[in-house]
Coordinates of C-alpha atoms in Angstrom, one line a residue:
T224 CA 13.4 -0.4 -4.3
I225 CA 13.4 -1.0 -0.6
F226 CA 16.5 -1.2 1.6
V227 CA 16.3 -2.8 5.0
F228 CA 18.8 -2.1 7.8
A229 CA 18.5 -4.7 10.5
P230 CA 20.5 -3.9 13.7
V231 CA 22.4 -6.9 15.2
D232 CA 21.4 -5.9 18.7
L233 CA 18.1 -4.5 19.9
L234 CA 17.8 -0.7 19.6
G235 CA 17.4 1.4 22.7
N236 CA 17.5 0.0 26.3
P237 CA 14.9 -1.3 28.8
T238 CA 14.9 1.8 31.0
T239 CA 14.6 4.9 28.9
D240 CA 13.3 5.9 25.4
T241 CA 16.0 6.5 22.9
N242 CA 16.2 8.7 19.8
Y243 CA 17.9 7.7 16.6
T244 CA 18.8 9.4 13.4
V245 CA 19.0 7.9 9.9
A246 CA 21.3 9.6 7.5
L247 CA 21.4 8.7 3.8
Q248 CA 24.5 10.3 2.4
P249 CA 24.8 12.0 -1.0
G250 CA 27.3 9.4 -2.1
I251 CA 24.5 6.9 -2.7
K252 CA 24.2 6.1 -6.5
K253 CA 21.5 4.7 -8.7
A254 CA 22.2 1.5 -10.6
N255 CA 23.1 3.7 -13.7
G256 CA 25.7 5.5 -11.7
S257 CA 23.8 8.8 -11.3
N258 CA 23.3 10.4 -7.9
A259 CA 20.3 9.1 -5.9
F260 CA 19.8 12.5 -4.3
V261 CA 19.6 15.7 -6.5
G262 CA 18.2 19.1 -6.4
A263 CA 16.8 20.1 -2.9
Y264 CA 18.0 16.7 -1.6
S265 CA 21.5 16.9 -3.1
S266 CA 23.1 16.8 0.4
G267 CA 21.3 13.6 1.3
Y268 CA 18.2 12.7 3.2
G269 CA 17.7 12.1 6.9
W270 CA 15.0 11.6 9.6
T271 CA 14.8 10.8 13.3
F272 CA 12.6 8.4 15.3
E273 CA 12.3 7.3 18.9
V274 CA 12.2 3.7 20.2
S275 CA 10.5 2.8 23.5
T276 CA 11.7 0.5 26.3
E277 CA 9.4 -2.3 25.1
V278 CA 10.3 -5.2 22.8
D279 CA 7.8 -6.4 20.2
L280 CA 7.2 -10.1 20.6
I281 CA 3.6 -10.2 19.2
P282 CA 3.4 -12.1 15.9
P283 CA 1.5 -10.6 13.0
K284 CA -1.8 -11.9 11.7
V285 CA -3.9 -11.5 8.6
I286 CA -6.9 -9.2 8.9
S287 CA -8.3 -9.1 5.4
W288 CA -7.7 -10.6 1.9
I289 CA -8.8 -10.0 -1.7
P290 CA -10.5 -11.7 -3.4
N291 CA -12.8 -12.8 -0.6
V292 CA -15.5 -14.3 -2.7
P293 CA -15.7 -17.8 -4.2
E294 CA -15.4 -16.6 -7.8
E295 CA -13.7 -13.5 -9.3
A296 CA -12.9 -11.9 -12.6
R297 CA -9.4 -12.9 -13.8
N298 CA -7.9 -9.4 -13.6
I299 CA -8.3 -9.1 -9.8
T300 CA -5.2 -8.2 -7.8
V301 CA -4.6 -10.7 -5.0
E302 CA -3.9 -8.8 -1.8
I303 CA -3.3 -9.7 1.9
T304 CA -3.5 -7.1 4.6
F305 CA -1.9 -7.7 8.0
N306 CA -2.5 -6.0 11.3
E307 CA 1.0 -4.4 11.4
A308 CA 3.9 -3.5 9.3
M309 CA 5.6 -6.4 7.7
D310 CA 9.3 -7.0 6.8
P311 CA 9.5 -6.2 3.1
M312 CA 12.5 -8.6 2.6
S313 CA 10.3 -11.5 3.7
S314 CA 7.1 -10.5 2.0
T315 CA 8.0 -9.2 -1.5
G316 CA 9.7 -10.7 -4.5
S317 CA 8.8 -12.5 -7.7
Y318 CA 8.1 -16.0 -9.0
I319 CA 9.2 -15.9 -12.6
E320 CA 10.5 -19.0 -14.3
G321 CA 14.2 -18.6 -15.2
K322 CA 14.7 -15.7 -12.8
N323 CA 16.3 -16.4 -9.5
P324 CA 15.6 -16.4 -6.7
L325 CA 12.1 -17.7 -6.9
F326 CA 10.1 -16.1 -4.1
T327 CA 7.8 -18.6 -2.4
N328 CA 6.9 -17.0 1.0
I329 CA 3.6 -16.2 -0.6
A330 CA 2.5 -18.7 -3.3
I331 CA -0.4 -18.8 -5.7
T332 CA -1.0 -22.3 -7.1
Q333 CA -3.4 -23.6 -9.6
K334 CA -5.1 -27.0 -9.2
D335 CA -3.5 -29.7 -11.2
V336 CA -0.8 -27.4 -12.5
V337 CA 2.9 -27.8 -11.4
G338 CA 4.6 -24.7 -10.1
N339 CA 3.3 -21.4 -8.9
V340 CA 1.4 -18.8 -10.9
Q341 CA 4.1 -16.4 -12.2
G342 CA 4.1 -12.8 -11.0
S343 CA 5.5 -10.3 -8.5
L344 CA 4.5 -9.1 -5.0
E345 CA 4.8 -5.5 -3.8
I346 CA 4.2 -4.0 -0.4
S347 CA 2.2 -0.8 0.3
N348 CA -0.3 0.7 2.8
G349 CA 2.3 1.5 5.4
Y350 CA 3.9 -1.9 4.8
K351 CA 0.7 -3.7 5.9
T352 CA -0.6 -4.8 2.5
V353 CA 1.1 -7.2 0.0
G354 CA -0.3 -7.5 -3.5
F355 CA 0.3 -10.0 -6.3
T356 CA 0.2 -9.1 -10.0
S357 CA 0.8 -11.8 -12.6
I358 CA 2.9 -11.5 -15.7
D359 CA 0.1 -12.4 -18.1
A360 CA -0.8 -9.2 -20.0
C361 CA -4.5 -9.6 -21.1
S362 CA -6.0 -6.2 -21.8
K363 CA -5.7 -2.4 -21.3
D364 CA -7.5 0.0 -19.0
P365 CA -9.1 3.4 -20.2
C366 CA -5.7 5.1 -19.6
G367 CA -3.9 2.7 -21.9
D368 CA -2.1 0.9 -19.1
V369 CA -1.6 -2.9 -19.4
I370 CA -3.8 -5.1 -17.3
Y371 CA -2.4 -8.4 -16.0
C372 CA -4.6 -11.5 -15.5
L373 CA -4.6 -14.6 -13.4
P374 CA -5.2 -17.9 -15.3
A375 CA -8.8 -18.0 -16.6
S376 CA -11.4 -20.4 -15.3
A377 CA -8.9 -21.7 -12.7
D378 CA -9.1 -23.1 -9.2
L379 CA -6.5 -21.2 -7.3
T380 CA -5.0 -21.3 -3.8
V381 CA -3.1 -18.6 -2.0
T382 CA -0.7 -19.6 0.8
A383 CA 1.1 -17.1 3.0
K384 CA 3.8 -19.0 4.8
A385 CA 5.0 -18.7 8.3
A386 CA 8.8 -18.5 8.9
T387 CA 10.8 -21.1 10.8
L388 CA 11.1 -20.0 14.4
D389 CA 14.2 -19.3 16.4
N390 CA 13.4 -21.7 19.3
S391 CA 15.7 -19.8 21.6
N392 CA 13.6 -16.7 21.2
P393 CA 10.1 -17.4 19.8
P394 CA 8.1 -15.8 18.2
Q395 CA 11.2 -14.4 16.5
A396 CA 12.0 -16.1 13.2
Q397 CA 15.2 -17.8 12.4
L398 CA 17.3 -15.7 10.0
I399 CA 18.4 -17.7 7.1
G400 CA 21.1 -15.9 5.2
V401 CA 19.9 -12.3 4.9
S402 CA 16.2 -13.0 5.3
Y403 CA 13.6 -15.5 6.4
N404 CA 11.9 -18.5 4.8
G405 CA 8.4 -17.2 5.6
L406 CA 6.6 -14.0 6.5
T407 CA 7.6 -11.9 9.5
D408 CA 6.6 -8.5 10.8
A409 CA 9.1 -5.6 10.9
S410 CA 10.4 -6.8 14.2
G411 CA 11.1 -10.3 12.9
N412 CA 8.2 -12.2 14.5
S413 CA 6.9 -15.1 12.4
L414 CA 3.3 -15.1 11.0
D415 CA 0.5 -16.2 13.3
G416 CA -1.6 -17.8 10.6
N417 CA -4.6 -18.9 12.7
G418 CA -4.6 -15.6 14.7
D419 CA -4.5 -17.3 18.1
G420 CA -1.7 -15.1 19.4
T421 CA 1.0 -17.8 19.2
A422 CA 3.4 -18.2 16.3
C423 CA 4.0 -21.9 15.5
G424 CA 6.4 -21.5 12.6
T425 CA 6.6 -23.9 9.7
A426 CA 6.4 -27.4 11.1
D427 CA 5.8 -27.5 14.9
D428 CA 9.2 -26.0 15.4
S429 CA 8.0 -24.3 18.6
I430 CA 7.8 -26.3 21.8
A431 CA 4.7 -24.3 22.7
C432 CA 2.9 -25.6 19.5
Q433 CA 3.5 -29.3 19.7
D434 CA -0.2 -29.9 20.2
K435 CA -1.3 -27.7 17.4
A436 CA -1.3 -27.8 13.6
L437 CA 1.9 -28.6 11.6
N438 CA 2.4 -25.0 10.6
D439 CA 1.0 -21.5 11.0
N440 CA 0.5 -20.8 7.3
Y441 CA -2.5 -18.8 6.2
A442 CA -4.3 -20.0 3.0
W443 CA -7.6 -19.5 1.1
G444 CA -8.9 -20.5 -2.3
F445 CA -11.1 -19.0 -5.0
K446 CA -11.9 -19.6 -8.7
T447 CA -11.5 -17.2 -11.6
T448 CA -13.9 -16.6 -14.5
N449 CA -12.9 -16.0 -18.1
A450 CA -14.2 -12.4 -17.8
I451 CA -12.3 -9.1 -17.3
N452 CA -13.9 -6.5 -14.9
D453 CA -13.4 -3.1 -16.6
T454 CA -15.6 -1.0 -14.4
V455 CA -14.1 2.5 -13.7
P456 CA -13.8 3.2 -9.9
Q457 CA -16.0 6.0 -8.6
I458 CA -15.8 8.2 -5.6
L459 CA -18.7 7.6 -3.1
A460 CA -18.0 10.3 -0.6
L461 CA -15.5 13.0 0.5
N462 CA -14.8 14.1 4.0
P463 CA -14.5 17.0 4.2
G464 CA -16.6 17.7 1.1
V465 CA -15.9 20.3 -1.6
G466 CA -15.6 23.7 0.0
G467 CA -15.8 22.3 3.5
Q468 CA -15.5 24.8 6.4
E469 CA -14.2 24.7 10.0
I470 CA -12.9 21.1 9.6
D471 CA -10.8 19.3 12.2
Q472 CA -7.2 20.5 11.8
N473 CA -5.8 17.0 12.7
A474 CA -8.3 14.5 11.3
A475 CA -7.3 12.5 8.2
L476 CA -9.0 13.4 4.9
E477 CA -11.3 10.6 3.7
I478 CA -12.1 9.5 0.1
S479 CA -14.5 6.6 -0.2
F480 CA -14.6 4.5 -3.4
D481 CA -17.2 2.1 -4.6
T482 CA -14.8 -0.8 -5.2
Y483 CA -11.6 -2.2 -3.8
L484 CA -8.5 -0.2 -4.7
K485 CA -5.1 -1.7 -5.6
G486 CA -2.9 -1.0 -2.6
S487 CA 0.3 -0.2 -4.5
T488 CA -1.5 2.6 -6.4
V489 CA -2.6 4.3 -3.1
N490 CA 0.7 6.3 -2.8
S491 CA 1.8 9.9 -2.5
T492 CA 2.1 10.4 -6.2
N493 CA -1.5 9.4 -6.9
V494 CA -3.1 10.7 -3.7
S495 CA -1.9 14.0 -2.2
V496 CA -3.0 17.2 -0.5
W497 CA -1.6 20.7 -1.3
P498 CA -2.0 24.0 0.7
D499 CA -2.8 27.3 -1.0
P500 CA -0.7 29.5 -0.6
L501 CA 1.8 26.7 -1.0
Y502 CA 4.1 25.8 1.8
S503 CA 6.2 22.7 2.7
M504 CA 3.9 20.0 4.2
W505 CA 4.0 16.2 4.4
F506 CA 1.1 13.9 3.7
S507 CA 0.7 10.1 3.9
P508 CA -2.1 8.2 2.1
N509 CA -3.2 4.7 3.2
K510 CA -6.3 2.6 2.7
E511 CA -8.9 0.6 4.6
D512 CA -10.9 -2.1 2.9
D513 CA -14.5 -2.8 3.9
V514 CA -14.8 -6.6 3.2
N515 CA -18.6 -6.5 3.7
A516 CA -19.3 -3.7 1.3
K517 CA -16.3 -4.5 -0.9
T518 CA -15.2 -0.9 -1.0
T519 CA -12.1 1.0 0.0
K520 CA -11.6 4.2 2.0
V521 CA -8.5 6.2 1.4
L522 CA -7.2 8.2 4.4
I523 CA -4.7 11.0 3.9
G524 CA -2.7 11.7 7.1
H525 CA -1.1 15.2 7.5
P526 CA 0.3 17.6 10.1
A527 CA -2.2 20.0 11.8
F528 CA -3.7 22.3 9.2
I529 CA -3.4 26.1 9.8
S530 CA -6.4 27.3 11.6
N531 CA -8.6 30.3 10.7
A532 CA -7.4 32.0 13.9
E533 CA -3.8 31.7 12.4
G534 CA -4.9 33.1 9.1
G535 CA -6.4 30.0 7.5
Y536 CA -5.4 28.3 4.3
D537 CA -7.3 26.5 1.5
Y538 CA -6.3 22.8 1.0
Y539 CA -6.6 20.9 -2.2
P540 CA -6.7 17.0 -2.1
V541 CA -5.7 15.6 -5.4
V542 CA -6.4 12.2 -6.8
T543 CA -4.8 11.3 -10.2
N544 CA -5.8 8.6 -12.7
G545 CA -2.8 6.6 -11.5
L546 CA -5.1 5.4 -8.7
K547 CA -6.6 2.0 -9.8
S548 CA -9.2 -0.4 -8.7
A549 CA -8.2 -3.9 -7.5
Y550 CA -9.0 -4.9 -11.1
Q551 CA -6.3 -2.5 -12.3
I552 CA -8.7 0.0 -13.9
C553 CA -7.7 3.6 -13.7
M554 CA -10.1 6.4 -12.5
Y555 CA -10.8 7.8 -16.0
P556 CA -13.0 9.7 -16.5
S557 CA -13.2 11.1 -13.0
M558 CA -16.6 10.2 -11.5
Q559 CA -18.4 10.7 -8.2
V560 CA -21.6 8.8 -7.4
G561 CA -24.4 11.4 -7.2
G562 CA -22.0 14.2 -8.0
A563 CA -21.6 16.6 -10.9
C564 CA -18.6 14.7 -12.2
N565 CA -20.5 11.6 -13.2
G566 CA -18.5 10.7 -16.3
S567 CA -21.3 11.5 -18.7
N568 CA -19.3 14.1 -20.5
S569 CA -16.4 12.4 -22.2
S570 CA -15.0 15.8 -23.4
A571 CA -14.5 16.9 -19.7
P572 CA -12.7 14.0 -18.0
Y573 CA -11.3 16.1 -15.1
C574 CA -13.2 16.9 -11.9
C575 CA -12.2 20.2 -10.4
N576 CA -14.0 21.2 -7.1
G577 CA -16.9 19.0 -8.1
V578 CA -17.2 20.5 -11.6
P579 CA -16.4 18.6 -14.9
S580 CA -13.5 20.2 -16.8
A581 CA -11.8 19.7 -20.1
E582 CA -8.5 20.9 -18.7
V583 CA -6.2 19.9 -15.9
C584 CA -7.4 21.3 -12.5
K585 CA -5.6 24.5 -11.5
T586 CA -5.3 26.7 -8.4
L587 CA -3.8 30.1 -7.7
Y588 CA -0.8 30.0 -5.3
G589 CA -1.2 33.5 -4.1
P590 CA -1.5 36.3 -3.7
G591 CA 2.0 37.7 -3.4
P592 CA 5.2 38.0 -5.4
L593 CA 6.4 34.5 -4.4
Y594 CA 3.4 32.8 -6.0
E595 CA 2.4 32.4 -9.6
P596 CA -0.7 30.8 -11.1
G597 CA 0.1 27.1 -11.4
I598 CA -1.1 23.6 -12.1
L599 CA -1.6 21.3 -9.1
P600 CA 1.0 18.6 -8.8
G601 CA -1.0 15.8 -10.3
N602 CA -3.6 15.2 -13.0
I603 CA -7.1 14.9 -11.7
K604 CA -8.4 12.6 -14.3

């Protein structure tokens, strides 16, 4: 669940940078009445950030989309990736008959069929990627998770809609109730569907766009087959590799896969990095799709690693079987193209430092009295 706090006035000022603090208090409850923050976070959660003197008036545009071929297996996840963070209130929701409200800012329609394809949209990848999953359960993956499919042998169109402009302050969108009637970035700028640098809204509602198309929507079409793609995703390359030495302390870790990944599964539960000996450290996984090779690279951001001059630590990237391809197939068994963990041994589905294993991968958090042998947080299937 995502909460959005939208200030009435602009943050900061035009002359100096300004720091802000967000404080989520311990009184916040879950829907069932229990505390949202427990354990180490029982006193709440907070963070700080800084805003500059600039104002963002650059509209967002689409940089890639899936599927990007004329015909695809019906279990493909439809995804749109933008060049900047999008407002989750304007870009996520569900279109399920009988459930209101019906979200239509991104619509998937089938030729000669009334209404939209039913399903839900979720945001990921640093708020840059929005993915659609239908409600039609059609199969299961190797981990036993349900796969959801688009209509079979169908001619489909995906439309990402621009929001109506606030003509007093374009490319800012007009707030309708608590949100917008189309897609906006995190700063409230309406979608620039044709990528020309100017947001034209929904129906020439910008004076600057009177000589252009009737709207700035973004749309594409494709057809589905009756087939289900059940290929298990494999790792193509690791950077740094297993046992890498003298790596850049600040460079993102890279994991390249042989297929597109479903953006919502590239998260800090399924992709992580852990220091040994263990200490508190943040990490942030995101993805980059290569539309030519039809592959995905996962990048794990992190603070500067501890250098050898400072004592040096071992670091363990962990990828769990919760990571799925764009076809919703989990990484099970764990496989690496050209590596020892090639999936040929079904009795050893884990890949630990490049070696097949029948057991969950482990590391020793030590030496020292504060550390005990332990299992890495995650299941490297």
